Steps between C-alpha positions, in 0.01 A plus 500: 500500500795504265552126546306325223478167684363668814234682293407170336464317831298767686280554194408133454126450542495119497770238531468124472764236569441132435562278801738225407535234759559132460332451839168664411286322242225761470715809516352840426685810387573783740327820394527852633290804430644842581286676762596849377161596352636809323711284268202487268505880467681669212854609587523307829793263547415409858761422763377353828192453714509403863357515849700508821400548862694823539441655156153366422392465134783624276557550131797597283414594142694616195301680235554708190237758414501818291876478453574465871642194675394463863571259781230522764534324835207486741525373857231453761195530273155485655429171323651276233245634248583863584851448358372503141291815545767690693771413246288637216423817696866555584610433141248750360590760763874455435469531123283811532762662725790395276326653198453828688866505600607432142272778375655757733855388426440603147 
């Protein structure tokens, strides 16, 4: 996530490009909306959503919370909607554990 351009691209919520064609009189712009629903959460930069036959619903997420930077990758979720819930659970669990480790390291 050190690459600024990559962070910008994967964190883009909406993108619109005008269609310019001399052949189409009533051209409409192309528009994309990012399907990574956690992008609207504080500290989330997103990365990639997807579904494949072999890996099922997947999600890669970068987030910063409580001074920790995490990359969470989920494969084979029970459903596309479960990705959002499971990512939040894993993020909270990870940060809790990292805080405990830091506390004992002194």
